[in-house]
Amino acid sequence: MLVMYGCFTVGKPDPEAVARVLAAAFGVSLRSVDVSLESEMENRNWGATVSCDYAYLTGDLACNLSVYGADEVRPQPSEKELARALARGLGTVVLTSWGNMPWIRKVVTPQGGTTFARVEFLEGEGEGCLVTATETALEAFPQAVVEKFPEVVRGFPVATPLADGLLAGADRNSPAGDVRDLVWAWEALISRMAAHWSPSNWYGAAMYREDLENRDRLAAAVEALPADERAQAEAVVESLDGAFREGTADDGGRALAAALDSGTEGFASAPWYWRRRPVALPWETQE
């Protein structure tokens, strides 16, 4: 059984340098490592316990590395550890996978810095990759737009223990299932706030507004439940509302209104949570 790692490099690495990095990262001898062109089938070290197929690309990323570690090699580095070792050892920016979004890549610099990139995969004769945007400006990608990625924030795992335990047997398409989904969204916002808006230290004002709109829908959805289920949901929502109050401050809705370029008139008659803002405003870029 092989453990597979995949990554891209901005520079075109020397195969011998790749082998040295892999030997150190996996804790094996250099003779136990094989680094070969993807198309090479003859002159390989078929007895290697760590192997790397590489292919040269066009576009912003020069090389694709596919690394395999045999099961008997223990312990094996995590994908994050291997990416850092390659970036540092090869002196180049390395991109590795992130979550289940192939167009989003985690970026590691030779100095150990990290950010995210949005990648476009080219097809046909000019096969390769373009880096169209990054969350932090990088010299390696001068043409890339610098912006925050909502899908990274939404896709980052968050703890939602109360939502996970609420009405556990409910059908997802039932009223109770709708309540569970809305409680999850409310708890996810509170967990993101408590985690200082990981992983990007940012959360868009429009995303925050969407969460408050979901909280509006949650109130109506809870009211529609049968008495026993409503009592369970109300207890959970009350607990989450308390946590939300602890992490926010009442400003009459001014900060959110300013970020959305709207007035605060509607906040006076809106539910209380519309008039509260996170203590550290997440939609202001924080580095």
CSV table of C-alpha atoms in Angstrom, one decimal, residues 160 163-164 166-185 214 221 225 229:
chain,number,residue,atom,x,y,z
A,160,THR,CA,-20.6,22.3,15.8
A,163,ALA,CA,-26.1,21.2,16.1
A,164,ASP,CA,-24.6,17.7,15.6
A,166,LEU,CA,-29.8,18.2,17.9
A,167,LEU,CA,-32.8,16.1,16.6
A,168,ALA,CA,-30.3,13.5,15.4
A,169,GLY,CA,-32.9,11.2,13.9
A,170,ALA,CA,-34.6,13.9,11.9
A,171,ASP,CA,-35.1,13.5,8.1
A,172,ARG,CA,-33.0,16.1,6.4
A,173,ASN,CA,-36.0,17.2,4.3
A,174,SER,CA,-38.3,17.5,7.3
A,175,PRO,CA,-39.0,20.7,9.3
A,176,ALA,CA,-36.7,19.3,12.0
A,177,GLY,CA,-34.0,18.7,9.4
A,178,ASP,CA,-34.3,22.4,8.3
A,179,VAL,CA,-33.9,23.5,11.9
A,180,ARG,CA,-30.8,21.3,12.3
A,181,ASP,CA,-29.3,22.9,9.1
A,182,LEU,CA,-30.0,26.4,10.3
A,183,VAL,CA,-28.7,25.7,13.9
A,184,TRP,CA,-25.6,24.3,12.2
A,185,ALA,CA,-25.1,27.6,10.3
A,214,ASN,CA,-30.3,32.4,8.4
A,221,ALA,CA,-38.5,27.3,11.7
A,225,LEU,CA,-41.9,22.4,15.2
A,229,GLU,CA,-38.8,19.1,19.3
